[in-house]
Tab-separated table of C-alpha atoms and ligand atoms in Angstrom:
chain	number	residue	atom	x	y	z
J	1	MET	CA	150.426	60.474	136.967
J	2	SER	CA	150.258	64.205	137.711
J	3	GLU	CA	153.238	66.200	138.994
J	4	GLU	CA	151.838	66.328	142.556
J	5	HIS	CA	152.275	62.540	142.809
J	6	ARG	CA	155.879	62.627	141.705
J	7	LEU	CA	158.607	62.517	144.328
J	8	PRO	CA	162.278	61.700	143.883
J	9	ALA	CA	163.278	58.228	145.091
J	10	GLN	CA	164.310	58.621	148.724
J	11	THR	CA	165.741	56.579	151.513
J	12	TYR	CA	164.368	56.272	155.025
J	13	GLN	CA	165.115	54.289	158.154
J	14	ARG	CA	163.128	51.471	159.644
J	15	ILE	CA	163.607	48.964	162.452
J	16	VAL	CA	163.051	45.259	161.893
J	17	LEU	CA	162.801	42.338	164.296
J	18	ALA	CA	166.269	40.785	164.093
J	19	ALA	CA	165.799	37.962	166.626
J	20	ARG	CA	163.086	36.788	168.997
J	21	PRO	CA	163.816	37.591	172.652
J	22	ARG	CA	164.220	34.907	175.292
J	23	GLY	CA	163.011	36.546	178.476
J	24	GLN	CA	163.883	40.239	178.608
J	25	VAL	CA	163.968	42.200	175.367
J	26	ALA	CA	167.479	43.435	174.423
J	27	PRO	CA	168.720	45.956	171.827
J	28	GLU	CA	170.090	43.014	169.774
J	29	ASN	CA	166.539	41.895	169.067
J	30	PHE	CA	166.205	44.857	166.693
J	31	ARG	CA	168.069	46.055	163.587
J	32	LEU	CA	168.041	49.561	162.138
J	33	GLU	CA	167.994	49.470	158.347
J	34	THR	CA	168.050	51.996	155.562
J	35	ALA	CA	165.427	51.319	152.919
J	36	THR	CA	164.465	53.017	149.672
J	37	LEU	CA	160.902	54.018	148.884
J	38	PRO	CA	159.651	52.446	145.689
J	39	THR	CA	159.603	55.052	142.954
J	40	ILE	CA	156.629	57.226	143.638
J	41	ASP	CA	155.692	56.970	139.971
J	42	ASP	CA	154.831	53.386	140.850
J	43	LEU	CA	152.188	54.401	143.415
J	44	LYS	CA	149.048	52.394	142.813
J	45	ILE	CA	145.588	53.902	142.794
J	46	ASN	CA	144.421	54.621	146.400
J	47	GLU	CA	147.955	54.435	147.781
J	48	VAL	CA	149.358	57.165	149.994
J	49	VAL	CA	152.964	57.980	151.002
J	50	ILE	CA	153.310	59.009	154.624
J	51	LYS	CA	156.136	60.609	156.588
J	52	ASN	CA	155.673	59.517	160.179
J	53	HIS	CA	156.244	62.008	162.996
J	54	TYR	CA	155.397	59.794	165.982
J	55	LEU	CA	155.590	56.077	166.741
J	56	SER	CA	153.607	54.574	169.618
J	57	LEU	CA	155.388	52.000	171.786
J	58	ASP	CA	152.969	49.540	173.375
J	59	PRO	CA	153.263	46.447	175.575
J	60	TYR	CA	151.472	44.205	173.006
J	61	MET	CA	154.594	44.443	170.838
J	62	ARG	CA	156.386	42.174	173.309
J	63	GLY	CA	153.785	39.461	172.631
J	64	ARG	CA	154.197	39.817	168.867
J	65	MET	CA	157.970	39.394	169.177
J	66	SER	CA	157.357	35.898	170.523
J	67	LYS	CA	156.243	32.820	168.580
J	68	ALA	CA	153.910	31.697	171.384
J	69	LYS	CA	150.246	31.131	170.472
J	70	SER	CA	148.233	34.278	171.047
J	71	TYR	CA	145.309	36.282	169.681
J	72	ALA	CA	147.424	37.570	166.778
J	73	GLU	CA	150.083	36.173	164.467
J	74	PRO	CA	153.702	36.734	165.542
J	75	GLN	CA	155.707	39.579	164.056
J	76	ALA	CA	157.749	38.170	161.133
J	77	LEU	CA	161.540	38.192	161.474
J	78	ASP	CA	163.419	40.738	159.331
J	79	GLN	CA	160.218	42.719	158.739
J	80	THR	CA	159.397	46.226	159.985
J	81	MET	CA	158.247	46.050	163.617
J	82	ILE	CA	154.507	46.500	164.024
J	83	GLY	CA	153.329	49.778	165.536
J	84	ALA	CA	150.842	52.617	165.394
J	85	THR	CA	152.080	55.892	163.927
J	86	ALA	CA	150.936	59.440	163.341
J	87	GLY	CA	152.323	61.512	160.507
J	88	GLN	CA	151.686	63.499	157.361
J	89	VAL	CA	150.841	62.642	153.786
J	90	VAL	CA	153.617	63.538	151.329
J	91	ALA	CA	152.046	62.102	148.170
J	92	SER	CA	148.707	60.527	147.388
J	93	ARG	CA	146.751	58.679	144.756
J	94	HIS	CA	143.708	58.477	147.052
J	95	ALA	CA	140.904	60.989	146.539
J	96	ASP	CA	140.425	61.543	150.300
J	97	PHE	CA	144.069	62.354	151.108
J	98	LEU	CA	146.145	65.336	150.070
J	99	PRO	CA	149.801	66.136	150.769
J	100	GLY	CA	149.979	67.800	154.175
J	101	ASP	CA	147.020	65.896	155.660
J	102	TYR	CA	147.645	64.434	159.122
J	103	VAL	CA	146.942	60.711	159.454
J	104	SER	CA	147.358	57.847	161.880
J	105	GLY	CA	147.771	54.208	160.933
J	106	MET	CA	149.577	50.972	161.691
J	107	LEU	CA	152.682	51.781	159.676
J	108	GLY	CA	155.285	50.337	162.043
J	109	TRP	CA	158.719	51.382	163.296
J	110	THR	CA	159.569	53.330	160.162
J	111	GLU	CA	160.116	56.918	159.121
J	112	MET	CA	158.122	56.547	155.892
J	113	ALA	CA	155.600	54.142	154.467
J	114	ILE	CA	153.224	53.530	151.597
J	115	GLU	CA	149.732	52.500	152.674
J	116	ASP	CA	146.299	52.089	151.122
J	117	GLY	CA	144.217	55.092	152.132
J	118	ALA	CA	141.492	52.756	153.434
J	119	ALA	CA	143.801	51.754	156.280
J	120	LEU	CA	144.516	55.355	157.361
J	121	ARG	CA	142.602	57.600	159.754
J	122	LYS	CA	142.607	61.302	158.949
J	123	VAL	CA	143.124	63.288	162.154
J	124	ASP	CA	142.785	66.925	163.142
J	125	ALA	CA	146.156	68.132	164.394
J	126	VAL	CA	144.943	71.727	164.737
J	127	ILE	CA	142.435	71.271	167.573
J	128	LEU	CA	144.659	68.801	169.444
J	129	PRO	CA	148.321	67.798	169.164
J	130	LEU	CA	149.078	65.050	166.648
J	131	SER	CA	150.589	62.790	169.306
J	132	VAL	CA	147.308	62.345	171.249
J	133	TYR	CA	145.954	60.229	168.394
J	134	LEU	CA	148.344	57.550	169.647
J	135	SER	CA	147.296	57.829	173.296
J	136	VAL	CA	143.991	59.173	174.641
J	137	LEU	CA	142.502	59.398	171.138
J	138	GLY	CA	144.073	56.153	169.939
J	139	MET	CA	144.125	52.510	170.937
J	140	PRO	CA	145.015	53.080	174.641
J	141	GLY	CA	142.136	55.542	175.128
J	142	VAL	CA	139.615	53.262	173.421
J	143	THR	CA	140.870	50.366	175.560
J	144	ALA	CA	140.142	52.379	178.704
J	145	TRP	CA	136.724	53.437	177.387
J	146	TYR	CA	135.769	49.873	176.426
J	147	GLY	CA	136.759	48.426	179.788
J	148	ILE	CA	134.990	51.144	181.771
J	149	HIS	CA	131.753	51.309	179.764
J	150	ARG	CA	131.273	47.913	178.168
J	151	ILE	CA	132.819	45.522	180.688
J	152	LEU	CA	132.778	47.172	184.099
J	153	GLN	CA	129.764	49.425	183.409
J	154	ALA	CA	131.074	51.676	186.160
J	155	LYS	CA	128.570	53.532	188.335
J	156	ALA	CA	128.888	56.441	190.743
J	157	GLY	CA	129.804	55.394	194.262
J	158	GLN	CA	131.617	52.189	193.276
J	159	THR	CA	135.282	51.655	194.191
J	160	LEU	CA	137.463	51.009	191.143
J	161	VAL	CA	141.090	49.875	191.243
J	162	VAL	CA	143.360	50.118	188.197
J	163	SER	CA	146.931	48.827	187.929
J	164	ALA	CA	149.712	50.354	185.782
J	165	ALA	CA	147.709	53.457	186.710
J	166	GLY	CA	150.254	56.021	185.487
J	167	GLY	CA	150.456	54.520	182.003
J	168	ALA	CA	148.672	55.187	178.733
J	169	VAL	CA	145.619	53.020	179.467
J	170	GLY	CA	145.511	53.247	183.275
J	171	SER	CA	145.629	57.038	183.396
J	172	VAL	CA	142.538	57.277	181.154
J	173	VAL	CA	140.719	54.487	183.031
J	174	GLY	CA	141.017	56.322	186.330
J	175	GLN	CA	139.977	59.688	184.910
J	176	LEU	CA	136.917	58.232	183.140
J	177	ALA	CA	135.911	56.485	186.366
J	178	LYS	CA	136.308	59.735	188.339
J	179	LEU	CA	134.085	61.544	185.811
J	180	ILE	CA	131.424	58.871	186.413
J	181	GLY	CA	131.707	59.396	190.176
J	182	CYS	CA	133.640	56.311	191.292
J	183	ARG	CA	136.152	56.210	194.106
J	184	VAL	CA	139.368	55.486	192.200
J	185	VAL	CA	142.531	53.866	193.506
J	186	GLY	CA	145.589	53.428	191.294
J	187	ILE	CA	148.427	50.950	191.706
J	188	ALA	CA	151.741	52.108	190.232
J	189	GLY	CA	155.487	51.780	190.633
J	190	GLY	CA	157.201	54.666	192.368
J	191	GLU	CA	156.500	57.817	194.368
J	192	GLN	CA	156.687	60.094	191.330
J	193	LYS	CA	154.025	58.079	189.502
J	194	CYS	CA	151.755	57.997	192.545
J	195	ALA	CA	152.117	61.753	193.076
J	196	TYR	CA	151.185	62.368	189.418
J	197	ILE	CA	148.194	60.018	189.647
J	198	VAL	CA	146.731	61.692	192.740
J	199	ASP	CA	147.825	65.330	192.297
J	200	GLU	CA	147.448	65.766	188.535
J	201	LEU	CA	144.991	63.069	187.457
J	202	GLY	CA	142.737	63.400	190.510
J	203	PHE	CA	142.623	59.764	191.658
J	204	ASP	CA	141.533	59.375	195.289
J	205	SER	CA	144.544	57.307	196.255
J	206	CYS	CA	147.548	55.440	194.866
J	207	VAL	CA	149.449	52.404	196.137
J	208	ASP	CA	153.142	52.383	195.239
J	209	TYR	CA	153.731	48.629	194.945
J	210	LYS	CA	157.502	49.077	194.710
J	211	LYS	CA	157.574	50.158	198.355
J	212	PHE	CA	156.525	46.705	199.533
J	213	ALA	CA	158.731	43.649	199.416
J	214	SER	CA	156.199	41.241	200.907
J	215	GLU	CA	152.752	40.275	199.617
J	216	GLU	CA	151.268	40.977	203.059
J	217	GLU	CA	152.502	44.566	203.112
J	218	LEU	CA	151.154	45.178	199.619
J	219	THR	CA	147.765	43.691	200.508
J	220	ASP	CA	147.640	45.741	203.732
J	221	SER	CA	148.414	48.941	201.853
J	222	LEU	CA	145.716	48.202	199.268
J	223	ALA	CA	143.291	47.390	202.090
J	224	ALA	CA	143.964	50.783	203.651
J	225	ALA	CA	143.304	52.467	200.285
J	226	THR	CA	140.085	50.481	199.685
J	227	PRO	CA	138.296	50.462	203.056
J	228	ASP	CA	135.001	49.497	201.330
J	229	GLY	CA	136.623	46.774	199.213
J	230	ILE	CA	136.842	46.671	195.387
J	231	ASP	CA	133.720	46.665	193.212
J	232	LEU	CA	135.498	47.107	189.875
J	233	LEU	CA	139.000	46.041	188.904
J	234	PHE	CA	140.715	47.148	185.693
J	235	GLU	CA	143.694	44.807	185.565
J	236	ASN	CA	146.720	45.746	183.483
J	237	VAL	CA	149.536	43.888	185.224
J	238	GLY	CA	148.748	40.384	186.587
J	239	GLY	CA	150.970	38.482	189.013
J	240	ARG	CA	151.312	39.692	192.601
J	241	ILE	CA	149.579	43.003	191.860
J	242	PHE	CA	146.476	41.277	190.534
J	243	ASP	CA	146.647	38.881	193.479
J	244	ALA	CA	146.610	41.741	195.997
J	245	SER	CA	143.483	43.180	194.352
J	246	LEU	CA	141.734	39.795	194.292
J	247	ALA	CA	142.044	39.703	198.092
J	248	ARG	CA	139.961	42.908	198.301
J	249	LEU	CA	137.097	41.971	195.927
J	250	ASN	CA	133.552	42.657	197.047
J	251	PRO	CA	130.647	40.292	196.317
J	252	TYR	CA	129.738	40.361	192.606
J	253	ALA	CA	132.837	42.393	191.736
J	254	LYS	CA	133.583	42.849	188.032
J	255	ILE	CA	137.047	42.510	186.540
J	256	ALA	CA	138.137	43.817	183.140
J	257	LEU	CA	141.240	41.758	182.351
J	258	CYS	CA	143.084	44.064	179.994
J	259	GLY	CA	146.757	43.181	180.373
J	260	MET	CA	149.212	40.994	182.274
J	261	ILE	CA	152.431	42.852	181.598
J	262	ALA	CA	154.208	41.360	184.624
J	263	GLY	CA	154.425	38.090	182.710
J	264	TYR	CA	155.201	39.293	179.172
J	265	SER	CA	158.955	38.815	179.481
J	266	ALA	CA	158.911	35.844	181.837
J	267	ASN	CA	159.983	32.362	180.855
J	268	SER	CA	157.876	30.741	183.548
J	269	ASP	CA	154.135	30.617	184.151
J	270	ASN	CA	154.929	31.181	187.851
J	271	ALA	CA	155.291	34.888	187.059
J	272	GLN	CA	151.493	34.954	187.021
J	273	ALA	CA	150.859	32.551	189.951
J	274	LEU	CA	147.859	33.602	192.070
J	275	LYS	CA	147.233	32.742	195.712
J	276	ASN	CA	143.887	34.519	195.956
J	277	SER	CA	142.137	33.052	192.910
J	278	GLY	CA	139.603	31.465	195.296
J	279	LYS	CA	138.115	34.955	195.775
J	280	LEU	CA	136.775	34.755	192.229
J	281	LEU	CA	134.497	31.986	193.493
J	282	THR	CA	133.730	33.134	197.023
J	283	MET	CA	132.981	36.705	195.859
J	284	ARG	CA	131.025	35.410	192.809
J	285	ALA	CA	133.139	37.713	190.616
J	286	THR	CA	132.778	38.175	186.853
J	287	LEU	CA	136.051	38.326	184.953
J	288	GLN	CA	136.232	39.208	181.288
J	289	GLY	CA	139.365	39.370	179.191
J	290	PHE	CA	139.194	41.543	176.098
J	291	ILE	CA	141.202	42.687	173.082
J	292	VAL	CA	140.143	46.166	172.024
J	293	THR	CA	140.918	45.671	168.340
J	294	GLU	CA	138.217	42.982	168.215
J	295	HIS	CA	135.606	45.635	168.974
J	296	MET	CA	136.067	48.078	166.113
J	297	ASP	CA	132.299	48.753	166.177
J	298	VAL	CA	132.681	50.821	169.384
J	299	TRP	CA	135.659	52.901	168.204
J	300	PRO	CA	133.653	55.730	166.586
J	301	GLN	CA	131.547	56.248	169.727
J	302	ALA	CA	134.535	55.893	172.049
J	303	LEU	CA	136.669	58.304	170.015
J	304	ALA	CA	133.830	60.841	169.762
J	305	GLU	CA	133.329	60.833	173.546
J	306	LEU	CA	137.054	60.930	174.281
J	307	THR	CA	137.554	63.785	171.791
J	308	GLU	CA	134.809	65.789	173.483
J	309	LEU	CA	136.451	65.267	176.879
J	310	MET	CA	139.873	66.213	175.510
J	311	VAL	CA	138.613	69.382	173.858
J	312	ALA	CA	136.863	70.309	177.123
J	313	LYS	CA	140.193	69.673	178.914
J	314	LYS	CA	138.530	67.124	181.192
J	315	LEU	CA	141.174	64.492	180.473
J	316	HIS	CA	144.843	65.045	181.270
J	317	TYR	CA	147.759	63.153	179.835
J	318	LYS	CA	151.535	62.946	179.906
J	319	GLU	CA	153.910	61.776	177.224
J	320	MET	CA	157.461	60.466	177.347
J	321	ILE	CA	159.085	61.130	174.020
J	322	ALA	CA	162.249	59.418	172.786
J	323	GLN	CA	164.018	61.314	170.013
J	324	GLY	CA	164.766	59.595	166.706
J	325	LEU	CA	163.874	56.144	165.405
J	326	ALA	CA	167.180	54.685	166.640
J	327	ALA	CA	166.052	55.417	170.212
J	328	ALA	CA	162.956	53.196	169.871
J	329	PRO	CA	164.458	49.885	171.111
J	330	ASN	CA	165.728	51.338	174.388
J	331	ALA	CA	162.505	53.285	174.915
J	332	PHE	CA	160.552	50.056	174.404
J	333	ILE	CA	162.782	48.180	176.858
J	334	GLY	CA	162.174	51.036	179.312
J	335	LEU	CA	158.399	50.717	178.886
J	336	LEU	CA	158.599	47.034	179.789
J	337	SER	CA	160.367	47.895	183.033
J	338	GLY	CA	158.159	50.832	184.023
J	339	LYS	CA	160.462	53.720	183.070
J	340	ASN	CA	157.613	55.542	181.290
J	341	LEU	CA	155.228	57.969	182.934
J	342	GLY	CA	152.194	58.300	180.691
J	343	LYS	CA	152.323	57.415	177.010
J	344	GLN	CA	155.672	56.295	175.570
J	345	LEU	CA	156.263	57.715	172.093
J	346	VAL	CA	159.135	58.140	169.667
J	347	ARG	CA	159.366	61.341	167.619
J	348	PHE	CA	161.166	61.652	164.276
T	401	LIG	N1	143.448	44.163	176.021
T	401	LIG	C1	143.732	45.139	175.180
T	401	LIG	O1	143.109	45.301	174.144
T	401	LIG	C2	144.840	46.083	175.550
T	401	LIG	C3	145.049	47.261	174.846
T	401	LIG	C4	146.057	48.138	175.273
T	401	LIG	C5	146.862	47.790	176.350
T	401	LIG	N2	146.639	46.612	176.978
T	401	LIG	C6	147.421	46.241	178.162
T	401	LIG	O2	147.245	47.264	179.123
T	401	LIG	C7	148.406	47.325	179.943
T	401	LIG	C8	148.900	48.760	179.988
T	401	LIG	O3	149.265	49.151	178.684
T	401	LIG	P1	149.757	50.640	178.405
T	401	LIG	O4	149.865	50.793	176.947
T	401	LIG	O5	148.928	51.563	179.182
T	401	LIG	O6	151.229	50.625	178.998
T	401	LIG	P2	151.800	51.607	180.087
T	401	LIG	O7	150.990	51.423	181.314
T	401	LIG	O8	151.917	52.967	179.500
T	401	LIG	O9	153.260	51.066	180.325
T	401	LIG	C9	153.461	49.833	180.910
T	401	LIG	C10	153.510	49.956	182.431
T	401	LIG	O10	153.345	48.673	182.985
T	401	LIG	C11	153.996	48.621	184.221
T	401	LIG	N3	154.863	47.431	184.282
T	401	LIG	C12	155.780	47.050	183.415
T	401	LIG	N4	156.362	45.893	183.811
T	401	LIG	C13	155.785	45.572	184.958
T	401	LIG	C14	155.957	44.505	185.852
T	401	LIG	N5	156.823	43.516	185.630
T	401	LIG	N6	155.207	44.492	186.948
T	401	LIG	C15	154.332	45.476	187.185
T	401	LIG	N7	154.105	46.509	186.356
T	401	LIG	C16	154.844	46.555	185.255
T	401	LIG	C17	154.866	49.867	184.358
T	401	LIG	O11	154.230	50.763	185.251
T	401	LIG	P3	154.633	50.767	186.807
T	401	LIG	O12	155.898	51.552	186.908
T	401	LIG	O13	153.478	51.420	187.444
T	401	LIG	O14	154.839	49.358	187.211
T	401	LIG	C18	154.851	50.429	182.961
T	401	LIG	O15	154.981	51.821	182.968
T	401	LIG	C19	149.402	46.334	179.360
T	401	LIG	O16	149.307	45.139	180.083
T	401	LIG	C20	148.913	46.139	177.954
T	401	LIG	O17	149.303	44.906	177.424
T	401	LIG	C21	145.667	45.759	176.596
């Protein structure tokens, strides 16, 4: 091996799943560990050593912490927590990667990792900040793009409602729909989020669901914000928020069922109970659930279009950044209770 591949053995920190949560996630579900990189002399052909700078925290991680049947295998106990990262190559035995290159990958809650180059995406951190490859130009952005273009097939003049509208996915959904010419209404928790959604992201209106204790008040507020009903629904939350939107569906409405975060930490199926499910029938609605990582064929097109919009400054974004790997568990717990505005990241 040449000198450029040689690095001294070094330690780094990582966070493993220590115990599966029952209900709400708690700091005790995680364990911070110090690990040692295998000797770099042992790097296999095509392997790359990466120092991560950012970790993405995402709601799907809550599902992986559980053993319940889902679309993916559960996260293994005592193993590094799953997660998307963006960082820099420090050593490489892959022809396409050189030390200093910026990359994103699924390297997990860890400061450093060794990965096969085939599983890494080289990114341009000169044109745009490195962190956006975990938000607008990463999985959340592609999720928004897929729902808008492939499921809802949004058209100018339609009314679109999106829940968790101030978050990583919802904020892109609403902006893409505005660019198409839709009337866009967000649903989000709190005055600050609603102000951001309308004033900075340009949505037409925002319903702050936390202001309303009763279902009737929430439905009335959504009715006032959607006087022509809902043609397109991008659902990120489920439960009573989804239910309020169902009550406003127009004939032949389309629903992209992206997430049901209101139920991720619940022990009971009642967290997702719906009173207005009959509207799916009476309004002859089409509902499609989707998992964006099953549609890797669209990622190049989605990322190319999103990159163009970002470079043209037609998409805006916000980040909440927790400092240091040890801060990841509390930042993740905060995400699950709506403390984040925009994309929740950890920097180290
Ligand atoms: N299908 C897919 O392929 C796919 C891909 C990515 C994401 N998703 C889903 O999309 C949704 C949004 O993901 P994201 O990454 O953009 O997260 P995010 O919106 O940045 O953060 C989660 C947000 O969900 C809201 N929330 C949390 N707990 C809630 C509760 N009990 N009731 C109501 N709202 C709650 C909070 O916003 P408020 O303060 O506004 O309540 C919180 O800020 C999630 O459901 C996620 O699982 C699906």
